[in-house]
């Protein structure tokens, strides 16, 4: 402790310069471009993590040059990663859920019924609407993607449809519902940071969000009619293979019901999803004992230990089906906490970089030119959206993007007489929905991990997440739906100016006065 205090006394903290903030950012852009060029979609399985970690080290070196201590820089990185531990535990819970749901027949039942009932022409539209309805009800895009989203991607694979497009439909519906739900963490956070009434915020979002989802549904309808299913599980023989392996009936959907009920009762997502995973394991023992025995394949153990080991293995490393039919085995295998390790690796390296960039004040310095050029309400809207998207890319976390953007521009909106719900809407139209399009953002990494489709693959097909920010920028350019209030009214800025520019990096993690917490 004495050494740390003496180190702080000896070093003089200098304010960051713009060119210094650009050094780690330019390095990251070049490194990511090289990683994608060399490895393509496989870049997220290691090369991107290396690029992020090297960029974090470079940012720390520049910060050290400006007077920040090694201990403080290290703490900033660690604290930033620590802020995502809740997300990491959710990821592990989803991995366990997918493993037990595969073994219990939950996903097999949804896939079997979906393949038999759903018309491929309307699949993408149906998937979007279903995810939107459930997300509005439970208020969590992550819960929807990690449960019904997994099953819908499996159904698309069984129908011979594009899993990347199916993932895009799941994400579009999940994010629409998440945005419009009063139970959503991001909806409450955006309103709280901007100082807006929650329901005024939701009504304000309808101006951009409803047209966005209608256009999205129209695109999916056209693509559905033009789809040419191939290579799917579309024959009675292959469907019979599923029914021969699993006991297909409505009882296998109990784990899904468990998750929905727990989510509606506002149980934290990790516990709701983990409850669904345990329900899937218990159901596998009751309804699919032969499946569990075949999976464990160890005659030396008695029945109770075989059942226990089967559930344990499914939660840890995932379930592997063995029907002898490749398409069926691919459909019904996967999951396990182990399958999420690469996603966790990506989140850790991204947030370490974002934490150091925030602590050193580099993020604030990069945003400063946008704030200074805000000369009108239209410019304020455009600058807010650009900042939010940029922070999603650089900071790697949607909550940080929402908090920093809101606190940087809230005073500008107040001075110009723009209603706080207009600011909160612009933040959600850009920060919330684009987070899932960035591979190293915690949301993009999560979606890719649970849906088993790379971010680069589903990115072109998550139409709602492209169209919504595009419409918000069009509205900004033409001054549409910019609600006004009396100049000087509105909530005071949430964070002190100094904290945003690097004097206290942890202050950027503060939550709104209503007590909502990411």
PDB file of N, CA and C in Angstrom, residues 77-145:
ATOM      1  N   UNK A  77      -9.213  -1.956 -15.437  1.00  0.00           N
ATOM      2  CA  UNK A  77      -9.521  -3.103 -16.298  1.00  0.00           C
ATOM      3  C   UNK A  77     -10.279  -4.169 -15.524  1.00  0.00           C
ATOM      4  N   UNK A  78      -9.807  -4.465 -14.309  1.00  0.00           N
ATOM      5  CA  UNK A  78     -10.442  -5.506 -13.497  1.00  0.00           C
ATOM      6  C   UNK A  78     -11.865  -5.103 -13.118  1.00  0.00           C
ATOM      7  N   UNK A  79     -12.047  -3.855 -12.723  1.00  0.00           N
ATOM      8  CA  UNK A  79     -13.382  -3.389 -12.341  1.00  0.00           C
ATOM      9  C   UNK A  79     -14.348  -3.419 -13.526  1.00  0.00           C
ATOM     10  N   UNK A  80     -13.841  -3.096 -14.696  1.00  0.00           N
ATOM     11  CA  UNK A  80     -14.687  -3.138 -15.886  1.00  0.00           C
ATOM     12  C   UNK A  80     -15.145  -4.564 -16.178  1.00  0.00           C
ATOM     13  N   UNK A  81     -14.218  -5.508 -16.070  1.00  0.00           N
ATOM     14  CA  UNK A  81     -14.571  -6.920 -16.267  1.00  0.00           C
ATOM     15  C   UNK A  81     -15.540  -7.368 -15.173  1.00  0.00           C
ATOM     16  N   UNK A  82     -15.294  -6.920 -13.939  1.00  0.00           N
ATOM     17  CA  UNK A  82     -16.167  -7.312 -12.828  1.00  0.00           C
ATOM     18  C   UNK A  82     -17.603  -6.859 -13.044  1.00  0.00           C
ATOM     19  N   UNK A  83     -17.770  -5.726 -13.740  1.00  0.00           N
ATOM     20  CA  UNK A  83     -19.129  -5.231 -13.993  1.00  0.00           C
ATOM     21  C   UNK A  83     -19.922  -6.176 -14.888  1.00  0.00           C
ATOM     22  N   UNK A  84     -19.242  -7.068 -15.586  1.00  0.00           N
ATOM     23  CA  UNK A  84     -19.917  -8.004 -16.501  1.00  0.00           C
ATOM     24  C   UNK A  84     -20.061  -9.394 -15.910  1.00  0.00           C
ATOM     25  N   UNK A  85     -19.736  -9.571 -14.644  1.00  0.00           N
ATOM     26  CA  UNK A  85     -19.820 -10.905 -14.066  1.00  0.00           C
ATOM     27  C   UNK A  85     -21.248 -11.435 -14.087  1.00  0.00           C
ATOM     28  N   UNK A  86     -22.223 -10.547 -13.917  1.00  0.00           N
ATOM     29  CA  UNK A  86     -23.610 -10.991 -14.008  1.00  0.00           C
ATOM     30  C   UNK A  86     -23.907 -11.578 -15.377  1.00  0.00           C
ATOM     31  N   UNK A  87     -23.423 -10.906 -16.433  1.00  0.00           N
ATOM     32  CA  UNK A  87     -23.629 -11.398 -17.797  1.00  0.00           C
ATOM     33  C   UNK A  87     -22.912 -12.730 -18.014  1.00  0.00           C
ATOM     34  N   UNK A  88     -21.729 -12.866 -17.439  1.00  0.00           N
ATOM     35  CA  UNK A  88     -20.969 -14.103 -17.600  1.00  0.00           C
ATOM     36  C   UNK A  88     -21.690 -15.274 -16.937  1.00  0.00           C
ATOM     37  N   UNK A  89     -22.262 -15.046 -15.743  1.00  0.00           N
ATOM     38  CA  UNK A  89     -23.009 -16.110 -15.070  1.00  0.00           C
ATOM     39  C   UNK A  89     -24.268 -16.470 -15.852  1.00  0.00           C
ATOM     40  N   UNK A  90     -24.902 -15.466 -16.490  1.00  0.00           N
ATOM     41  CA  UNK A  90     -26.056 -15.760 -17.340  1.00  0.00           C
ATOM     42  C   UNK A  90     -25.636 -16.638 -18.507  1.00  0.00           C
ATOM     43  N   UNK A  91     -24.492 -16.319 -19.096  1.00  0.00           N
ATOM     44  CA  UNK A  91     -23.978 -17.135 -20.197  1.00  0.00           C
ATOM     45  C   UNK A  91     -23.782 -18.590 -19.785  1.00  0.00           C
ATOM     46  N   UNK A  92     -23.149 -18.798 -18.653  1.00  0.00           N
ATOM     47  CA  UNK A  92     -22.940 -20.159 -18.179  1.00  0.00           C
ATOM     48  C   UNK A  92     -24.272 -20.857 -17.910  1.00  0.00           C
ATOM     49  N   UNK A  93     -25.241 -20.107 -17.380  1.00  0.00           N
ATOM     50  CA  UNK A  93     -26.558 -20.687 -17.112  1.00  0.00           C
ATOM     51  C   UNK A  93     -27.251 -21.091 -18.412  1.00  0.00           C
ATOM     52  N   UNK A  94     -27.120 -20.251 -19.437  1.00  0.00           N
ATOM     53  CA  UNK A  94     -27.712 -20.588 -20.741  1.00  0.00           C
ATOM     54  C   UNK A  94     -27.042 -21.821 -21.330  1.00  0.00           C
ATOM     55  N   UNK A  95     -25.715 -21.913 -21.196  1.00  0.00           N
ATOM     56  CA  UNK A  95     -25.020 -23.103 -21.679  1.00  0.00           C
ATOM     57  C   UNK A  95     -25.543 -24.364 -21.016  1.00  0.00           C
ATOM     58  N   UNK A  96     -25.732 -24.300 -19.694  1.00  0.00           N
ATOM     59  CA  UNK A  96     -26.289 -25.443 -18.966  1.00  0.00           C
ATOM     60  C   UNK A  96     -27.702 -25.749 -19.428  1.00  0.00           C
ATOM     61  N   UNK A  97     -28.498 -24.689 -19.652  1.00  0.00           N
ATOM     62  CA  UNK A  97     -29.880 -24.868 -20.102  1.00  0.00           C
ATOM     63  C   UNK A  97     -29.938 -25.560 -21.462  1.00  0.00           C
ATOM     64  N   UNK A  98     -29.125 -25.112 -22.402  1.00  0.00           N
ATOM     65  CA  UNK A  98     -29.146 -25.724 -23.740  1.00  0.00           C
ATOM     66  C   UNK A  98     -28.780 -27.205 -23.653  1.00  0.00           C
ATOM     67  N   UNK A  99     -27.802 -27.536 -22.800  1.00  0.00           N
ATOM     68  CA  UNK A  99     -27.396 -28.929 -22.649  1.00  0.00           C
ATOM     69  C   UNK A  99     -28.512 -29.807 -22.114  1.00  0.00           C
ATOM     70  N   UNK A 100     -29.183 -29.370 -21.030  1.00  0.00           N
ATOM     71  CA  UNK A 100     -30.247 -30.200 -20.459  1.00  0.00           C
ATOM     72  C   UNK A 100     -31.499 -30.188 -21.322  1.00  0.00           C
ATOM     73  N   UNK A 101     -31.784 -29.058 -21.995  1.00  0.00           N
ATOM     74  CA  UNK A 101     -32.949 -29.027 -22.879  1.00  0.00           C
ATOM     75  C   UNK A 101     -32.754 -29.935 -24.085  1.00  0.00           C
ATOM     76  N   UNK A 102     -31.538 -30.068 -24.551  1.00  0.00           N
ATOM     77  CA  UNK A 102     -31.273 -31.031 -25.626  1.00  0.00           C
ATOM     78  C   UNK A 102     -31.514 -32.453 -25.130  1.00  0.00           C
ATOM     79  N   UNK A 103     -31.060 -32.751 -23.932  1.00  0.00           N
ATOM     80  CA  UNK A 103     -31.169 -34.117 -23.412  1.00  0.00           C
ATOM     81  C   UNK A 103     -32.588 -34.443 -22.951  1.00  0.00           C
ATOM     82  N   UNK A 104     -33.340 -33.441 -22.489  1.00  0.00           N
ATOM     83  CA  UNK A 104     -34.690 -33.694 -21.977  1.00  0.00           C
ATOM     84  C   UNK A 104     -35.734 -33.804 -23.077  1.00  0.00           C
ATOM     85  N   UNK A 105     -35.377 -33.419 -24.298  1.00  0.00           N
ATOM     86  CA  UNK A 105     -36.328 -33.465 -25.401  1.00  0.00           C
ATOM     87  C   UNK A 105     -37.094 -32.169 -25.586  1.00  0.00           C
ATOM     88  N   UNK A 106     -36.762 -31.143 -24.790  1.00  0.00           N
ATOM     89  CA  UNK A 106     -37.460 -29.866 -24.922  1.00  0.00           C
ATOM     90  C   UNK A 106     -37.228 -29.259 -26.297  1.00  0.00           C
ATOM     91  N   UNK A 107     -35.959 -29.170 -26.693  1.00  0.00           N
ATOM     92  CA  UNK A 107     -35.648 -28.621 -28.016  1.00  0.00           C
ATOM     93  C   UNK A 107     -36.114 -29.574 -29.109  1.00  0.00           C
ATOM     94  N   UNK A 108     -36.020 -30.887 -28.862  1.00  0.00           N
ATOM     95  CA  UNK A 108     -36.485 -31.862 -29.853  1.00  0.00           C
ATOM     96  C   UNK A 108     -37.979 -31.697 -30.111  1.00  0.00           C
ATOM     97  N   UNK A 109     -38.756 -31.482 -29.047  1.00  0.00           N
ATOM     98  CA  UNK A 109     -40.204 -31.302 -29.205  1.00  0.00           C
ATOM     99  C   UNK A 109     -40.515 -30.025 -29.971  1.00  0.00           C
ATOM    100  N   UNK A 110     -39.878 -28.934 -29.589  1.00  0.00           N
ATOM    101  CA  UNK A 110     -40.107 -27.676 -30.298  1.00  0.00           C
ATOM    102  C   UNK A 110     -39.702 -27.793 -31.764  1.00  0.00           C
ATOM    103  N   UNK A 111     -38.571 -28.447 -32.012  1.00  0.00           N
ATOM    104  CA  UNK A 111     -38.106 -28.617 -33.388  1.00  0.00           C
ATOM    105  C   UNK A 111     -39.063 -29.505 -34.175  1.00  0.00           C
ATOM    106  N   UNK A 112     -39.475 -30.632 -33.582  1.00  0.00           N
ATOM    107  CA  UNK A 112     -40.367 -31.565 -34.263  1.00  0.00           C
ATOM    108  C   UNK A 112     -41.698 -30.897 -34.601  1.00  0.00           C
ATOM    109  N   UNK A 113     -42.292 -30.242 -33.628  1.00  0.00           N
ATOM    110  CA  UNK A 113     -43.571 -29.572 -33.886  1.00  0.00           C
ATOM    111  C   UNK A 113     -43.396 -28.395 -34.834  1.00  0.00           C
ATOM    112  N   UNK A 114     -42.320 -27.653 -34.671  1.00  0.00           N
ATOM    113  CA  UNK A 114     -42.080 -26.512 -35.539  1.00  0.00           C
ATOM    114  C   UNK A 114     -41.897 -26.918 -36.988  1.00  0.00           C
ATOM    115  N   UNK A 115     -41.152 -28.003 -37.202  1.00  0.00           N
ATOM    116  CA  UNK A 115     -40.915 -28.484 -38.565  1.00  0.00           C
ATOM    117  C   UNK A 115     -42.215 -28.959 -39.202  1.00  0.00           C
ATOM    118  N   UNK A 116     -43.066 -29.610 -38.395  1.00  0.00           N
ATOM    119  CA  UNK A 116     -44.321 -30.134 -38.923  1.00  0.00           C
ATOM    120  C   UNK A 116     -45.365 -29.037 -39.153  1.00  0.00           C
ATOM    121  N   UNK A 117     -45.354 -28.009 -38.307  1.00  0.00           N
ATOM    122  CA  UNK A 117     -46.439 -27.026 -38.326  1.00  0.00           C
ATOM    123  C   UNK A 117     -46.080 -25.746 -39.072  1.00  0.00           C
ATOM    124  N   UNK A 118     -44.862 -25.220 -38.836  1.00  0.00           N
ATOM    125  CA  UNK A 118     -44.501 -23.922 -39.388  1.00  0.00           C
ATOM    126  C   UNK A 118     -44.251 -24.003 -40.892  1.00  0.00           C
ATOM    127  N   UNK A 119     -44.835 -23.069 -41.601  1.00  0.00           N
ATOM    128  CA  UNK A 119     -44.606 -22.951 -43.032  1.00  0.00           C
ATOM    129  C   UNK A 119     -43.309 -22.157 -43.242  1.00  0.00           C
ATOM    130  N   UNK A 120     -42.349 -22.712 -43.990  1.00  0.00           N
ATOM    131  CA  UNK A 120     -41.092 -21.978 -44.200  1.00  0.00           C
ATOM    132  C   UNK A 120     -41.282 -20.574 -44.754  1.00  0.00           C
ATOM    133  N   UNK A 121     -42.360 -20.363 -45.525  1.00  0.00           N
ATOM    134  CA  UNK A 121     -42.604 -19.041 -46.102  1.00  0.00           C
ATOM    135  C   UNK A 121     -42.806 -17.974 -45.025  1.00  0.00           C
ATOM    136  N   UNK A 122     -43.391 -18.386 -43.900  1.00  0.00           N
ATOM    137  CA  UNK A 122     -43.728 -17.423 -42.844  1.00  0.00           C
ATOM    138  C   UNK A 122     -42.857 -17.592 -41.600  1.00  0.00           C
ATOM    139  N   UNK A 123     -41.836 -18.423 -41.690  1.00  0.00           N
ATOM    140  CA  UNK A 123     -41.058 -18.732 -40.487  1.00  0.00           C
ATOM    141  C   UNK A 123     -40.399 -17.492 -39.890  1.00  0.00           C
ATOM    142  N   UNK A 124     -39.724 -16.688 -40.711  1.00  0.00           N
ATOM    143  CA  UNK A 124     -38.985 -15.544 -40.189  1.00  0.00           C
ATOM    144  C   UNK A 124     -39.925 -14.534 -39.536  1.00  0.00           C
ATOM    145  N   UNK A 125     -41.086 -14.315 -40.152  1.00  0.00           N
ATOM    146  CA  UNK A 125     -42.072 -13.402 -39.570  1.00  0.00           C
ATOM    147  C   UNK A 125     -42.585 -13.952 -38.247  1.00  0.00           C
ATOM    148  N   UNK A 126     -42.916 -15.258 -38.243  1.00  0.00           N
ATOM    149  CA  UNK A 126     -43.441 -15.875 -37.026  1.00  0.00           C
ATOM    150  C   UNK A 126     -42.410 -15.831 -35.899  1.00  0.00           C
ATOM    151  N   UNK A 127     -41.146 -16.086 -36.228  1.00  0.00           N
ATOM    152  CA  UNK A 127     -40.086 -16.073 -35.213  1.00  0.00           C
ATOM    153  C   UNK A 127     -39.923 -14.679 -34.625  1.00  0.00           C
ATOM    154  N   UNK A 128     -39.972 -13.665 -35.472  1.00  0.00           N
ATOM    155  CA  UNK A 128     -39.830 -12.281 -35.002  1.00  0.00           C
ATOM    156  C   UNK A 128     -40.970 -11.904 -34.069  1.00  0.00           C
ATOM    157  N   UNK A 129     -42.197 -12.213 -34.466  1.00  0.00           N
ATOM    158  CA  UNK A 129     -43.359 -11.855 -33.648  1.00  0.00           C
ATOM    159  C   UNK A 129     -43.345 -12.610 -32.323  1.00  0.00           C
ATOM    160  N   UNK A 130     -43.039 -13.899 -32.364  1.00  0.00           N
ATOM    161  CA  UNK A 130     -43.019 -14.709 -31.141  1.00  0.00           C
ATOM    162  C   UNK A 130     -41.996 -14.170 -30.144  1.00  0.00           C
ATOM    163  N   UNK A 131     -40.796 -13.869 -30.625  1.00  0.00           N
ATOM    164  CA  UNK A 131     -39.751 -13.338 -29.744  1.00  0.00           C
ATOM    165  C   UNK A 131     -40.122 -11.953 -29.221  1.00  0.00           C
ATOM    166  N   UNK A 132     -40.771 -11.152 -30.053  1.00  0.00           N
ATOM    167  CA  UNK A 132     -41.171  -9.808 -29.624  1.00  0.00           C
ATOM    168  C   UNK A 132     -42.199  -9.880 -28.507  1.00  0.00           C
ATOM    169  N   UNK A 133     -43.183 -10.755 -28.656  1.00  0.00           N
ATOM    170  CA  UNK A 133     -44.243 -10.878 -27.647  1.00  0.00           C
ATOM    171  C   UNK A 133     -43.666 -11.348 -26.317  1.00  0.00           C
ATOM    172  N   UNK A 134     -42.804 -12.358 -26.365  1.00  0.00           N
ATOM    173  CA  UNK A 134     -42.232 -12.885 -25.118  1.00  0.00           C
ATOM    174  C   UNK A 134     -41.305 -11.846 -24.480  1.00  0.00           C
ATOM    175  N   UNK A 135     -40.536 -11.125 -25.300  1.00  0.00           N
ATOM    176  CA  UNK A 135     -39.610 -10.117 -24.763  1.00  0.00           C
ATOM    177  C   UNK A 135     -40.357  -8.968 -24.101  1.00  0.00           C
ATOM    178  N   UNK A 136     -41.482  -8.548 -24.675  1.00  0.00           N
ATOM    179  CA  UNK A 136     -42.296  -7.509 -24.032  1.00  0.00           C
ATOM    180  C   UNK A 136     -42.787  -8.007 -22.678  1.00  0.00           C
ATOM    181  N   UNK A 137     -43.135  -9.284 -22.615  1.00  0.00           N
ATOM    182  CA  UNK A 137     -43.695  -9.857 -21.384  1.00  0.00           C
ATOM    183  C   UNK A 137     -42.655  -9.980 -20.283  1.00  0.00           C
ATOM    184  N   UNK A 138     -41.446 -10.448 -20.651  1.00  0.00           N
ATOM    185  CA  UNK A 138     -40.429 -10.711 -19.619  1.00  0.00           C
ATOM    186  C   UNK A 138     -39.412  -9.581 -19.496  1.00  0.00           C
ATOM    187  N   UNK A 139     -39.332  -8.704 -20.501  1.00  0.00           N
ATOM    188  CA  UNK A 139     -38.447  -7.548 -20.417  1.00  0.00           C
ATOM    189  C   UNK A 139     -36.980  -7.851 -20.585  1.00  0.00           C
ATOM    190  N   UNK A 140     -36.649  -8.956 -21.253  1.00  0.00           N
ATOM    191  CA  UNK A 140     -35.237  -9.326 -21.398  1.00  0.00           C
ATOM    192  C   UNK A 140     -34.984  -9.982 -22.748  1.00  0.00           C
ATOM    193  N   UNK A 141     -34.220  -9.302 -23.593  1.00  0.00           N
ATOM    194  CA  UNK A 141     -33.837  -9.892 -24.878  1.00  0.00           C
ATOM    195  C   UNK A 141     -32.909 -11.087 -24.655  1.00  0.00           C
ATOM    196  N   UNK A 142     -32.074 -11.017 -23.630  1.00  0.00           N
ATOM    197  CA  UNK A 142     -31.135 -12.114 -23.362  1.00  0.00           C
ATOM    198  C   UNK A 142     -31.884 -13.391 -22.998  1.00  0.00           C
ATOM    199  N   UNK A 143     -32.910 -13.285 -22.163  1.00  0.00           N
ATOM    200  CA  UNK A 143     -33.682 -14.469 -21.792  1.00  0.00           C
ATOM    201  C   UNK A 143     -34.357 -15.077 -23.011  1.00  0.00           C
ATOM    202  N   UNK A 144     -34.916 -14.230 -23.861  1.00  0.00           N
ATOM    203  CA  UNK A 144     -35.601 -14.716 -25.058  1.00  0.00           C
ATOM    204  C   UNK A 144     -34.622 -15.400 -26.006  1.00  0.00           C
ATOM    205  N   UNK A 145     -33.484 -14.777 -26.266  1.00  0.00           N
ATOM    206  CA  UNK A 145     -32.499 -15.385 -27.166  1.00  0.00           C
ATOM    207  C   UNK A 145     -31.979 -16.704 -26.620  1.00  0.00           C
TER     208      UNK A 145
END
